[in-house]
Amino acid sequence: MNDSVPAGPTAPPFRLSMLIYDRRYRSLTFQVIVFILVMSLFWWLVSNTIENLSRLGKDINFGFLFNRAGYDIPQQLIPYTSDDTHLRAAVVGLLNTLLVSVLGCVAATILGVTVGVLRLSRNWLFARLMTIYVETFRNIPLLLWILIIYAILTEITPAPRAYQGEDARQLFLGLIAPTNRYTAIPAFVAERSPGMLHLGRIAIPWLAILYFACLGAAIVIRNRINARAQRIQNQTGKRPVTWWVNLALFVVPPVVIWLAFGLHLDVPELAGFNFKGGINVDNALVALWLALTLYTAAFIAEITRAGILSVSKGQTEAAYSLGLRPNRTMNLVILPQALRVIIPPLISQYLNLTKNSSLAIAVGYMDLRGTLGGTTVNQTGREMEGILLMMLVYLAISLIISGGMNLYNRRVALKER
Amino acid sequence: MKTSVFLGVVAASGLIAGAGLAAEGDTLATVKSRGELLCGVNPGLVGFASPDANGNWTGFDVALCKAVAAAVLGDPTKVKYVPLTGQTRFTGLASGEVDMLSRNSTWTFSRDTDLKLDFAGVNYYDGQGFMVPKSLGVSSAKELDGATICIQTGTTTELNLADYFKANNMSYQPVNIDSNAEGEQQYMAGACDAYTTDASGLAATRAAFANPDQHVILPEIISKEPLGPMVRHGDNNWGDIVRWTLYALIAAEEYGVTSANIEELSKSSENPEVQRMLGTTDDLGAMMGLDKEWAKRAIMAGGNYGEIFAATIGEQTPIGLARGLNAQWTQGGLMYAMPFR
């Protein structure tokens, strides 16, 4: 505070040049100028858009969302027919986007962490192979990977008809039929089904709710048991054996549900042109999922490797000298410190994967870009509204993901007290 | 200083935006000053619009682009072809990326009204059909219950397909594709049992196969697909130019004016309608900002409607389409040019 403000009546009168030459006002002046610049640019964009639209005789109107869509969607997680509205078609697309994003994030994390650790392995062959994998996948554009995998799936797998007749192909393990359109996989079907929970127009099977409730409860109980084991270990130095309780928590409830409701596998069977029964997983989804996973995993592998390398070797040696076994060293010493380095860039990768899933259009996977931003926009001519909505939705998804991951990051971050 | 630069930028961009808008209102002036017609075409549909090995575009839809360029600019080669997919075509036209669309697009109510585009006429009356491999043993579209069907997304065919299967109480699994080329690849790989699009498009696609006789086009035509050139709504004069260029081609066939005899007929024809059209007597072109011989040049570019049809998609070509509905009204077809008067 060396530029203390002179007090009261002796203060010099305000002159216009003070806006630039007086430090007290200068920063404010420039902030106001930049603010006006940005707002003018924004205003120009908006008014230009509205002006151009009105010259074309168009307005901005979201009413089209409630009109009949009229087109079909190959893969849907909630019931949808061509009689439903464009809004519902958009939701179907959104769920397809979320499906492939979640599947991709989970698989990419598992694969990426494995590859990252293996790349640090002392096994020469493994380390080199992983290097080749990482460099190949992260240096070729994702779109090409999607197209290549889709083309391979279409060209090398047989048509459903190949499973028919005398020289029929056998189903893989008697359960799975890869075809050039989709992979037919068995589904769980309950003999005594408790039905669906109807929330408006969305129906959720009670069985799924029950299963996830059991899973959630199991996780909570496991945390309690582990905390208790930790307490006992801290007091007595001996850790009670808990693994069988943990295992039972996750195995017993599903088995009970299984027996109680007579769950069985519905194996796909060829009927007419296509497989009936079970679930037909579109090749477009498989191609997109595989490509997103392989591509993003290459980046995650590098992030993991960087994280592990950031923990100095002395820590490992110190842990060994205290008598910790290698896996305990990894879990208790290296990973907690490495995660601090890993999580922030990992969030970016999750966001990238989610946004990259909009490349689905290349293989006709009907995600949000395919329904709302594709067919709906095309059939209604509401480009501006469709693209705006799509931007908003992707923004919301990204903010939710980064918000959630930031919460997790705060948990693993260095606690500074 | 900073502020004045900014104001300058704002003023300049305003001018540019204003100029762009003014030009957009008068397509004829824009095309003339550019010296080139921007024509939106199918990215690849043999017979209708496809580039050859040297990058020269040919086809039934391309011929209309050439005729319009000949009428407006006096040179049928002064066309820049902009390939647009089913998804990008209307946005491309509305945003001014192309001056006209000559790309087998179906004339429907909502496209004419809600999309703020105008159809300048119909150059091919079509209907939606299905193509299946012979080995499938299917002889009617009614037997396609449960089939996987390749469909171009963003088209009327996509909506017709949904309606047709619903009306017949059948189910199907759509495979969405973005262009005809991709559809061809998916269909040939067996990723779909049937491929559906306009019957003319099916014939054109089949003609490009290695063994076309292995595939059949099913007899059912499930919709009306009047295909025609499109322009932006609001520029009526430009719409008139495209419309009457098309009518000139159709009328020329009706009156027996061909690319071979047009020079002779323009001097010696006794038919007053032909005289008016070719600019021998009246000056019809001036009424829409063109010169006297606009129609003559349009017809000379690729011949009359019948000549274009025969050379690109007719029975003598590999595509082998019969005139059918597209014959002259005097031959029992629907091709009917309004009077040149």
XYZ file of C-alpha atoms in Angstrom, chain A residues 30 33-34 36-37 40-41 43-44 48 51-52 55-58 68-74 81-83 150-151 154-155 157 159-161 180-182 272-274 276 280 282 361-366 369-370 373-375 377-383, chain B residues 2-3 6 10 13-14 17 21-22 24 86-91 94-95 110-111 114-116 133 135-136 138 143-148 153-156 158-159 161-163 166 171-178 182 185-186 189-193 232-233:
122
model
C -8.985 -1.668 -18.670
C -12.875 -1.703 -21.774
C -12.390 -5.462 -22.066
C -17.390 -3.744 -23.273
C -15.359 -5.430 -26.030
C -20.118 -6.043 -27.972
C -18.764 -9.120 -29.741
C -24.150 -8.791 -28.905
C -22.975 -8.659 -32.499
C -26.416 -10.962 -36.477
C -31.209 -10.730 -38.170
C -30.083 -13.436 -40.586
C -34.266 -12.587 -43.294
C -34.668 -16.298 -43.995
C -38.126 -16.026 -42.445
C -37.173 -18.211 -39.479
C -44.202 -36.449 -33.641
C -40.694 -37.612 -34.545
C -41.703 -40.170 -37.174
C -38.362 -41.951 -37.426
C -37.059 -45.090 -35.767
C -33.913 -45.470 -33.691
C -31.913 -48.708 -33.927
C -41.535 -45.714 -31.335
C -41.807 -43.456 -34.341
C -45.003 -42.018 -32.807
C -16.583 -50.886 -37.654
C -15.360 -52.048 -41.069
C -18.850 -55.722 -40.662
C -16.491 -57.597 -42.960
C -18.175 -61.542 -38.886
C -24.344 -62.722 -41.432
C -27.024 -63.997 -39.035
C -28.048 -66.471 -41.743
C -22.020 -58.450 -39.104
C -24.862 -56.358 -37.669
C -24.757 -56.902 -33.950
C -36.368 -65.290 -39.548
C -33.871 -62.654 -40.584
C -32.430 -61.959 -37.154
C -34.670 -63.094 -31.203
C -28.625 -57.575 -29.803
C -25.253 -53.079 -32.277
C -22.484 -40.365 -36.432
C -19.682 -41.877 -38.531
C -21.020 -45.369 -37.906
C -24.690 -44.510 -37.557
C -24.837 -44.993 -33.787
C -27.797 -42.892 -32.763
C -25.750 -35.992 -32.145
C -27.515 -38.633 -34.253
C -28.500 -33.000 -33.867
C -29.026 -35.281 -36.854
C -32.376 -36.580 -37.961
C -32.645 -31.116 -37.096
C -32.830 -32.402 -40.631
C -36.513 -33.259 -40.625
C -37.648 -30.093 -38.853
C -35.119 -27.601 -40.235
C -34.448 -26.265 -36.727
C -30.648 -26.233 -36.953
C -7.989 0.864 -28.534
C -11.607 1.956 -28.632
C -12.545 -1.626 -31.940
C -17.277 -3.331 -35.530
C -17.724 -6.359 -39.806
C -21.137 -4.714 -39.926
C -22.326 -8.712 -42.815
C -26.969 -10.219 -46.652
C -27.678 -7.897 -49.557
C -27.967 -13.232 -50.545
C -28.930 -36.100 -47.014
C -28.103 -34.430 -43.707
C -26.296 -31.349 -44.975
C -28.228 -30.458 -48.130
C -30.944 -28.149 -46.743
C -28.618 -26.379 -44.335
C -30.381 -22.186 -46.601
C -26.995 -20.854 -45.473
C -42.892 -29.152 -44.559
C -39.772 -28.741 -46.683
C -41.232 -24.872 -42.645
C -37.706 -25.226 -44.057
C -38.138 -21.932 -45.948
C -30.063 -60.005 -52.707
C -30.253 -65.361 -52.430
C -32.536 -64.041 -49.684
C -37.796 -62.629 -50.769
C -42.052 -60.619 -46.326
C -39.496 -58.300 -44.726
C -40.877 -58.627 -41.162
C -37.954 -58.608 -38.733
C -35.411 -57.691 -41.373
C -32.462 -55.349 -40.930
C -30.620 -40.764 -42.360
C -32.277 -37.363 -42.798
C -34.410 -38.417 -45.759
C -38.125 -38.781 -46.377
C -36.550 -42.791 -43.308
C -40.019 -41.562 -42.332
C -40.075 -46.745 -43.865
C -41.238 -46.235 -40.283
C -44.794 -45.565 -41.500
C -46.070 -49.681 -38.744
C -41.000 -54.853 -37.233
C -37.569 -53.996 -38.598
C -34.138 -53.027 -37.404
C -32.788 -49.869 -39.040
C -29.100 -49.424 -39.841
C -28.560 -45.696 -40.233
C -26.085 -44.599 -42.882
C -24.952 -41.194 -44.012
C -21.797 -46.147 -47.219
C -20.840 -50.943 -48.637
C -23.043 -52.033 -45.718
C -21.196 -56.745 -46.712
C -24.571 -58.170 -45.704
C -24.894 -55.866 -42.719
C -28.485 -55.309 -43.797
C -30.939 -57.630 -45.489
C -34.099 -20.538 -51.167
C -37.515 -19.168 -50.253
